[in-house]
Short mmCIF file of C-alpha atoms in Angstrom, two decimals:
data_model
loop_
_atom_site.label_atom_id
_atom_site.label_comp_id
_atom_site.label_asym_id
_atom_site.label_seq_id
_atom_site.Cartn_x
_atom_site.Cartn_y
_atom_site.Cartn_z
CA MET A 169 1.84 29.20 -133.74
CA LEU A 170 5.17 27.82 -134.70
CA GLN A 171 5.96 24.13 -134.08
CA PHE A 172 9.37 22.76 -133.77
CA LEU A 173 9.76 19.19 -134.83
CA CYS A 174 12.48 16.82 -134.07
CA PRO A 175 14.43 16.21 -137.23
CA CYS A 176 13.34 12.64 -137.14
CA GLU A 177 9.68 13.70 -137.17
CA ARG A 178 10.03 15.41 -140.52
CA PRO A 179 8.69 13.32 -143.37
CA ARG A 180 11.86 13.37 -145.32
CA LEU A 181 13.93 12.24 -142.37
CA ARG A 182 11.48 9.71 -140.95
CA SER A 183 13.19 6.88 -142.75
CA LEU A 184 16.30 7.71 -140.85
CA LEU A 185 14.64 7.33 -137.41
CA PRO A 186 16.36 4.12 -136.26
CA CYS A 187 19.66 5.52 -137.25
CA CYS A 188 18.78 8.85 -135.70
CA VAL A 189 17.80 7.37 -132.37
CA GLU A 190 20.79 5.07 -132.26
CA GLU A 191 23.09 7.85 -133.23
CA ALA A 192 21.60 10.25 -130.70
CA SER A 193 21.79 7.85 -127.76
CA ARG A 194 25.23 6.59 -128.51
CA GLY A 195 27.69 7.48 -125.76
CA LEU A 196 25.03 8.44 -123.23
CA CYS A 197 25.44 7.13 -119.66
CA GLY A 198 23.66 7.60 -116.34
CA ALA A 199 21.75 5.96 -113.52
CA SER A 200 20.46 2.46 -114.14
CA ARG A 201 16.85 3.54 -113.37
CA LEU A 202 16.97 5.69 -116.54
CA GLN A 203 17.95 2.62 -118.54
CA PHE A 204 21.30 4.08 -119.48
CA PRO A 205 24.60 2.21 -119.14
CA GLU A 206 26.54 3.08 -116.00
CA CYS A 207 29.15 5.74 -116.42
CA GLU A 208 32.72 4.48 -116.08
CA THR A 209 33.74 7.22 -113.63
CA MET A 210 30.73 6.48 -111.43
CA GLY A 211 31.58 2.78 -111.34
CA ARG A 212 35.19 3.50 -110.51
CA SER A 213 34.15 5.94 -107.78
CA ARG A 214 31.85 3.39 -106.18
CA LYS A 215 34.45 0.67 -106.37
CA THR A 216 37.06 2.98 -104.84
CA THR A 217 34.72 3.97 -102.01
CA ALA A 218 33.87 0.34 -101.28
CA TYR A 219 37.56 -0.61 -101.34
CA ILE A 220 38.47 2.14 -98.85
CA PHE A 221 35.57 1.17 -96.60
CA LEU A 222 36.46 -2.53 -96.57
CA LYS A 223 40.20 -2.07 -96.20
CA TYR A 224 40.43 0.81 -93.74
CA ILE A 225 37.21 2.05 -92.18
CA LEU A 226 35.61 -1.32 -91.39
CA PRO A 227 38.71 -2.86 -89.68
CA ILE A 228 39.33 0.29 -87.62
CA SER A 229 35.69 0.46 -86.56
CA SER A 230 35.72 -3.24 -85.69
CA VAL A 231 38.87 -2.94 -83.57
CA ALA A 232 37.47 0.11 -81.77
CA THR A 233 34.24 -1.74 -81.03
CA ILE A 234 36.12 -4.80 -79.74
CA LEU A 235 38.34 -2.65 -77.50
CA GLU A 236 35.32 -0.82 -76.12
CA LEU A 237 33.54 -4.10 -75.36
CA ALA A 238 36.70 -5.51 -73.75
CA PHE A 239 37.11 -2.40 -71.59
CA LEU A 240 33.48 -2.57 -70.47
CA ARG A 241 33.90 -6.27 -69.69
CA ILE A 242 37.05 -5.64 -67.60
CA LEU A 243 35.36 -2.78 -65.76
CA LYS A 244 32.34 -4.96 -65.06
CA PHE A 245 34.61 -7.81 -63.89
CA GLN A 246 36.53 -5.52 -61.52
CA ASN A 247 33.34 -4.10 -60.05
CA HIS A 248 31.98 -7.62 -59.71
CA ASN A 249 35.15 -8.71 -57.89
CA LYS A 250 34.89 -5.81 -55.44
CA VAL A 251 31.23 -6.59 -54.74
CA LEU A 252 32.02 -10.31 -54.46
CA GLN A 253 34.95 -9.68 -52.09
CA LYS A 254 32.79 -7.54 -49.79
CA PHE A 255 30.03 -10.15 -49.99
CA GLU A 256 32.49 -12.91 -49.03
CA VAL A 257 33.75 -10.88 -46.05
CA ASP A 258 30.16 -10.25 -44.97
CA GLN A 259 29.38 -13.95 -45.40
CA ALA A 260 32.42 -14.91 -43.31
CA MET A 261 31.36 -12.56 -40.54
CA ALA A 262 27.79 -13.89 -40.73
CA ARG A 263 29.07 -17.40 -39.95
CA TRP A 264 30.71 -16.18 -36.75
CA ARG A 265 28.66 -15.30 -33.73
CA ARG A 266 28.28 -11.53 -33.74
CA ILE A 267 29.21 -9.71 -30.58
CA SER A 268 28.39 -6.14 -29.60
CA TYR A 269 30.75 -3.37 -28.62
CA TYR A 270 29.20 -3.39 -25.15
CA GLU A 271 30.00 -7.12 -24.73
CA ILE A 272 33.62 -6.54 -25.76
CA GLN A 273 33.89 -3.63 -23.39
CA GLN A 274 32.57 -5.79 -20.57
CA ALA A 275 34.81 -8.73 -21.50
CA THR A 276 37.97 -6.61 -21.37
CA ASP A 277 36.94 -4.60 -18.29
CA ARG A 278 36.69 -1.49 -20.47
CA PHE A 279 39.95 -2.30 -22.26
CA ASN A 280 41.89 -2.35 -19.02
CA GLY A 281 45.65 -2.19 -19.49
CA ASP A 282 46.05 -5.21 -17.23
CA ASN A 283 44.33 -7.28 -19.92
CA LEU A 284 46.59 -6.07 -22.73
CA LEU A 285 48.31 -9.05 -24.37
CA GLY A 286 50.20 -7.26 -27.11
CA ILE A 287 50.32 -4.47 -29.68
CA GLY A 288 50.33 -5.19 -33.41
CA SER A 289 50.68 -3.18 -36.60
CA PHE A 290 47.03 -2.13 -36.70
CA GLY A 291 45.80 -2.36 -33.12
CA LYS A 292 45.93 -4.02 -29.72
CA VAL A 293 45.09 -7.50 -28.45
CA TYR A 294 43.33 -7.91 -25.11
CA LYS A 295 42.47 -10.88 -23.00
CA GLY A 296 38.74 -11.09 -22.37
CA VAL A 297 36.13 -13.25 -20.67
CA LEU A 298 32.76 -13.59 -22.40
CA SER A 299 29.48 -13.76 -20.51
CA ASP A 300 29.49 -17.56 -20.74
CA GLY A 301 32.92 -17.70 -19.06
CA THR A 302 34.93 -18.38 -22.24
CA ASN A 303 38.45 -16.95 -22.24
CA VAL A 304 39.20 -15.17 -25.50
CA ALA A 305 41.74 -12.90 -27.17
CA ILE A 306 40.18 -9.77 -28.67
CA LYS A 307 42.01 -7.93 -31.43
CA VAL A 308 40.82 -4.31 -31.53
CA PHE A 309 41.75 -2.42 -34.71
CA ASN A 310 42.94 1.17 -34.48
CA LEU A 311 40.85 2.69 -37.27
CA GLY A 312 42.86 5.89 -37.09
CA LEU A 313 45.81 4.09 -38.68
CA GLU A 314 46.10 4.00 -42.44
CA GLY A 315 45.32 0.51 -43.70
CA ALA A 316 43.40 -0.62 -40.61
CA PHE A 317 40.09 -1.04 -42.47
CA ARG A 318 41.83 -3.00 -45.21
CA SER A 319 43.65 -5.12 -42.62
CA PHE A 320 40.36 -6.05 -40.91
CA ASP A 321 38.74 -7.05 -44.22
CA LEU A 322 41.84 -9.00 -45.22
CA GLU A 323 41.95 -10.97 -41.98
CA CYS A 324 38.26 -11.82 -42.37
CA GLU A 325 38.86 -12.97 -45.94
CA VAL A 326 41.94 -15.05 -45.07
CA LEU A 327 40.41 -16.66 -42.00
CA ARG A 328 37.28 -17.45 -44.02
CA ASN A 329 39.39 -19.59 -46.36
CA ILE A 330 41.43 -21.54 -43.81
CA ARG A 331 40.75 -24.46 -41.49
CA HIS A 332 43.85 -25.86 -39.82
CA ARG A 333 44.77 -26.92 -36.30
CA ASN A 334 47.89 -24.74 -36.30
CA LEU A 335 46.16 -21.53 -37.40
CA THR A 336 44.24 -19.04 -35.28
CA LYS A 337 40.51 -19.70 -35.00
CA ILE A 338 37.95 -16.89 -35.05
CA ILE A 339 35.10 -17.13 -32.55
CA SER A 340 33.27 -13.87 -33.20
CA SER A 341 33.55 -10.39 -34.66
CA CYS A 342 32.28 -6.88 -34.12
CA SER A 343 32.13 -4.44 -37.01
CA ASN A 344 30.64 -1.00 -37.55
CA LEU A 345 31.86 2.31 -38.92
CA ASP A 346 33.58 3.33 -35.69
CA PHE A 347 34.77 0.03 -34.24
CA LYS A 348 36.14 -3.25 -35.57
CA ALA A 349 37.37 -6.24 -33.59
CA LEU A 350 38.00 -9.96 -33.97
CA VAL A 351 37.41 -12.38 -31.11
CA MET A 352 39.81 -15.33 -31.25
CA SER A 353 40.71 -18.41 -29.26
CA TYR A 354 42.83 -17.57 -26.25
CA MET A 355 46.26 -19.20 -26.10
CA VAL A 356 47.11 -19.68 -22.46
CA ASN A 357 50.87 -19.96 -23.01
CA GLY A 358 51.20 -16.72 -24.93
CA SER A 359 53.62 -16.00 -27.75
CA LEU A 360 56.62 -18.03 -28.84
CA GLU A 361 58.73 -14.90 -28.41
CA LYS A 362 58.07 -15.01 -24.66
CA TRP A 363 59.26 -18.62 -24.47
CA LEU A 364 62.43 -17.89 -26.41
CA HIS A 365 63.54 -14.63 -24.81
CA SER A 366 62.44 -14.78 -21.20
CA GLU A 367 64.45 -16.05 -18.27
CA ASP A 368 61.28 -17.46 -16.74
CA HIS A 369 60.55 -19.76 -19.67
CA SER A 370 62.51 -22.40 -21.54
CA LEU A 371 61.79 -25.02 -24.17
CA SER A 372 63.22 -28.52 -24.40
CA MET A 373 64.70 -29.92 -27.59
CA ILE A 374 61.62 -32.00 -28.43
CA GLU A 375 59.29 -29.06 -27.68
CA ARG A 376 61.23 -26.90 -30.11
CA ILE A 377 61.16 -29.59 -32.79
CA ASN A 378 57.40 -30.01 -32.35
CA ILE A 379 56.86 -26.26 -32.53
CA VAL A 380 58.84 -25.81 -35.75
CA ILE A 381 56.94 -28.74 -37.30
CA ASP A 382 53.63 -27.11 -36.29
CA ILE A 383 54.68 -23.82 -37.88
CA ALA A 384 55.85 -25.58 -41.05
CA GLU A 385 52.53 -27.45 -41.29
CA ALA A 386 50.62 -24.18 -40.97
CA ILE A 387 52.68 -22.36 -43.63
CA ASN A 388 52.51 -25.33 -45.99
CA TYR A 389 48.71 -25.34 -45.60
CA LEU A 390 48.55 -21.62 -46.40
CA HIS A 391 50.64 -22.18 -49.53
CA HIS A 392 49.08 -25.40 -50.83
CA GLY A 393 46.05 -26.34 -48.74
CA GLY A 394 43.30 -24.39 -50.49
CA SER A 395 42.11 -23.07 -53.83
CA ILE A 396 43.89 -19.78 -53.08
CA SER A 397 47.54 -19.60 -52.03
CA ILE A 398 48.11 -17.34 -49.03
CA VAL A 399 51.48 -15.73 -48.33
CA ARG A 400 51.94 -14.95 -44.63
CA CYS A 401 54.43 -12.09 -45.34
CA ASP A 402 55.44 -11.37 -41.71
CA LEU A 403 56.38 -14.65 -40.04
CA LYS A 404 58.16 -14.09 -36.73
CA ALA A 405 58.20 -15.37 -33.14
CA SER A 406 55.75 -12.76 -31.84
CA ASN A 407 53.16 -13.92 -34.40
CA ILE A 408 53.29 -17.51 -33.15
CA LEU A 409 51.06 -18.43 -30.19
CA VAL A 410 51.41 -21.48 -27.95
CA ASP A 411 48.42 -23.31 -26.47
CA GLU A 412 48.10 -25.37 -23.27
CA ASP A 413 49.55 -28.44 -25.03
CA MET A 414 52.56 -26.45 -26.30
CA ALA A 415 51.25 -26.66 -29.87
CA ALA A 416 52.06 -23.66 -32.07
CA HIS A 417 49.46 -21.54 -33.87
CA VAL A 418 50.25 -18.96 -36.57
CA THR A 419 48.27 -15.75 -36.06
CA ASP A 420 47.87 -12.16 -37.33
CA PHE A 421 47.12 -12.08 -41.07
CA GLY A 422 46.81 -8.31 -41.32
CA ILE A 423 49.35 -7.94 -44.15
CA ALA A 424 49.00 -11.39 -45.72
CA LYS A 425 48.63 -11.64 -49.50
CA LEU A 426 46.32 -13.85 -51.55
CA LEU A 427 47.75 -15.21 -54.81
CA ASN A 428 44.86 -15.54 -57.26
CA GLY A 429 44.71 -17.01 -60.74
CA GLY A 430 47.78 -19.20 -60.44
CA ASN A 431 50.10 -16.26 -59.76
CA SER A 432 53.27 -17.25 -57.91
CA MET A 433 54.10 -13.75 -56.67
CA THR A 434 52.75 -10.24 -56.19
CA HIS A 435 53.98 -6.85 -55.02
CA THR A 436 53.31 -4.90 -51.85
CA LEU A 437 54.17 -1.53 -50.34
CA THR A 438 53.75 -2.86 -46.79
CA LEU A 439 57.05 -3.91 -45.29
CA ALA A 440 57.45 -6.89 -42.99
CA THR A 441 59.73 -6.97 -39.93
CA MET A 442 63.41 -6.26 -40.49
CA GLY A 443 65.62 -9.28 -39.99
CA TYR A 444 62.91 -11.75 -41.02
CA MET A 445 61.98 -10.60 -44.51
CA ALA A 446 63.59 -11.97 -47.65
CA PRO A 447 65.99 -9.74 -49.64
CA GLU A 448 63.62 -9.43 -52.62
CA TYR A 449 60.84 -8.34 -50.28
CA GLY A 450 62.81 -5.42 -48.90
CA LEU A 451 64.39 -4.37 -52.20
CA GLU A 452 61.51 -4.82 -54.64
CA GLY A 453 58.41 -5.35 -52.52
CA LEU A 454 58.16 -8.78 -54.14
CA VAL A 455 55.96 -11.19 -52.18
CA SER A 456 55.97 -14.95 -52.81
CA LYS A 457 55.79 -18.29 -51.05
CA GLN A 458 59.59 -18.43 -51.22
CA GLY A 459 59.65 -15.26 -49.10
CA ASP A 460 57.75 -17.11 -46.37
CA VAL A 461 60.27 -19.94 -46.61
CA TYR A 462 63.08 -17.43 -46.02
CA SER A 463 61.35 -16.02 -42.93
CA TYR A 464 60.79 -19.56 -41.67
CA GLY A 465 64.51 -20.29 -42.01
CA ILE A 466 65.37 -17.22 -39.93
CA LEU A 467 62.80 -18.33 -37.34
CA LEU A 468 64.42 -21.78 -37.21
CA MET A 469 67.74 -20.16 -36.39
CA GLU A 470 66.16 -18.00 -33.70
CA ILE A 471 64.34 -20.93 -32.05
CA PHE A 472 67.46 -23.10 -31.75
CA THR A 473 70.03 -20.37 -31.04
CA GLN A 474 67.83 -18.11 -28.91
CA LYS A 475 69.18 -15.10 -30.76
CA LYS A 476 66.91 -12.57 -32.46
CA PRO A 477 67.87 -11.66 -36.04
CA THR A 478 67.64 -8.03 -34.91
CA ASP A 479 70.14 -8.51 -32.09
CA GLU A 480 72.60 -5.63 -31.84
CA MET A 481 75.47 -7.99 -32.57
CA PHE A 482 74.23 -8.35 -36.15
CA MET A 483 75.35 -5.25 -38.00
CA GLY A 484 76.10 -4.44 -41.62
CA ASP A 485 76.68 -7.55 -43.69
CA PHE A 486 77.05 -9.72 -40.61
CA SER A 487 73.70 -11.42 -40.02
CA ILE A 488 72.34 -14.39 -38.11
CA LYS A 489 72.83 -16.44 -41.28
CA HIS A 490 76.58 -15.88 -41.20
CA TRP A 491 76.66 -16.60 -37.52
CA VAL A 492 75.18 -20.10 -37.67
CA ASP A 493 78.31 -21.55 -39.26
CA SER A 494 79.87 -22.01 -35.83
CA LEU A 495 77.12 -24.31 -34.57
CA ILE A 496 78.47 -25.28 -31.16
CA ASP A 497 79.02 -21.68 -30.10
CA ILE A 498 75.58 -20.46 -31.06
CA VAL A 499 73.11 -23.15 -30.01
CA ASP A 500 71.14 -22.50 -26.86
CA ALA A 501 73.41 -23.75 -24.05
CA ARG A 502 70.39 -25.06 -22.14
CA LEU A 503 69.77 -27.60 -24.89
CA LEU A 504 73.20 -29.12 -24.47
CA MET A 505 72.76 -29.44 -20.71
CA GLU A 506 69.78 -31.78 -21.09
CA GLU A 507 70.22 -35.47 -20.48
CA GLY A 508 71.53 -37.49 -23.38
CA GLU A 509 74.54 -37.74 -25.59
CA LEU A 510 76.04 -34.36 -26.43
CA ALA A 511 77.39 -35.71 -29.71
CA SER A 512 73.96 -36.90 -30.89
CA LYS A 513 72.41 -33.52 -30.10
CA LYS A 514 75.10 -31.83 -32.13
CA VAL A 515 74.11 -33.99 -35.11
CA TYR A 516 70.42 -33.05 -34.83
CA LEU A 517 71.19 -29.38 -34.34
CA SER A 518 73.57 -29.44 -37.28
CA SER A 519 70.84 -30.93 -39.49
CA ILE A 520 68.36 -28.27 -38.38
CA MET A 521 70.83 -25.45 -39.02
CA LYS A 522 71.59 -26.84 -42.47
CA LEU A 523 67.87 -26.87 -43.21
CA ALA A 524 67.62 -23.27 -42.00
CA LEU A 525 70.41 -22.24 -44.37
CA ASP A 526 68.65 -24.03 -47.26
CA CYS A 527 65.55 -21.96 -46.48
CA THR A 528 67.48 -18.68 -46.53
CA LYS A 529 69.31 -18.88 -49.86
CA GLU A 530 69.70 -15.47 -51.47
CA LEU A 531 67.89 -16.46 -54.66
CA PRO A 532 64.23 -17.49 -54.17
CA ARG A 533 64.42 -20.33 -56.71
CA GLU A 534 67.27 -21.96 -54.75
CA ARG A 535 65.31 -22.19 -51.50
CA THR A 536 63.68 -25.40 -50.39
CA ASN A 537 59.87 -25.66 -50.11
CA MET A 538 57.70 -26.22 -47.04
CA LYS A 539 56.76 -29.78 -47.99
CA ASP A 540 60.42 -30.80 -47.98
CA VAL A 541 60.95 -28.86 -44.74
CA ILE A 542 58.23 -30.91 -43.03
CA THR A 543 59.66 -34.18 -44.33
CA THR A 544 63.18 -33.30 -43.10
CA LEU A 545 62.01 -32.17 -39.66
CA LYS A 546 59.91 -35.28 -39.12
CA LYS A 547 62.92 -37.44 -39.97
CA ILE A 548 65.01 -35.50 -37.45
CA LYS A 549 62.29 -35.93 -34.84
CA MET A 550 62.08 -39.70 -35.41
CA ALA A 551 65.85 -40.01 -35.14
CA PHE A 552 65.91 -37.90 -31.98
CA LEU A 553 63.24 -40.02 -30.28
#
């Protein structure tokens, strides 16, 4: 058998072993577990890989993870808000005395036309008498109209958040998949529109002043009275009801908007009534508290001139705003026939018309606010008395 010996194992070369081993292992490299020095290319490769990972891959992965978590959080928040909103509407309805469809049918004499009080954007309002003899107004929503379900929920949400003497009060509600109605306090004197534009009704100067103060108080409360600002959006004479004491009550919140999170404005696709809505509302769908102030100014003009902003005489660029400049010609003649000094009444009417013009400035930021409106009107009332 032949044996092959390492050169260093040969007797003659054994003395050279240290040198042989050192010489043989010189320049070798490999994994650390083999007790060899690390190869330079391997070290550079690992360093390069780590550098790429730290500089590019890790930041991108981190950003993607953060975005995913943020998206999930937003989605969860939106779903929570929807659930919370429905819960709040259900809670609001739970606080009101529930009434059945049969009771409403009985109260309105099967929705008899003789009991019809008015027709709104999303339904009809009937006069009704409950089983205990209470006179009520029952707003029945036409669920066949687009937006009727949303309008019902919105009114419930708005009315849940408000408590004011010059706002409509809810007595009861009826809600199921096929029928929705709100039962409200009945206002024996009907709408303000009837008192302004009917030959059978008339308002004195002091009654008109009291009514516009009531309306201003209600709008100011909606804007500043709670944790959530509410924009009325469609303020007009037909949406103002008058009770037995001739106090005004703002009603119908079917297209109102809630300004959450400190927002001062929002957008809508639902248009208010022509003639009353602010320019930015009609052009851009922009809803804000200043838009309500504009509508209030138009309503002031209507109340003291007895002219609707939609009157056929107002065409093109000629509006009720341009018309109020000639004060003596436009004020309700019946006001000037009351007892008292004609000159003093002209002063009060002039002050009210000036206030109305301040409310209806073209630019929202130039309009007055409802707090200042109330202060001015109360001063006029004190001077008048």
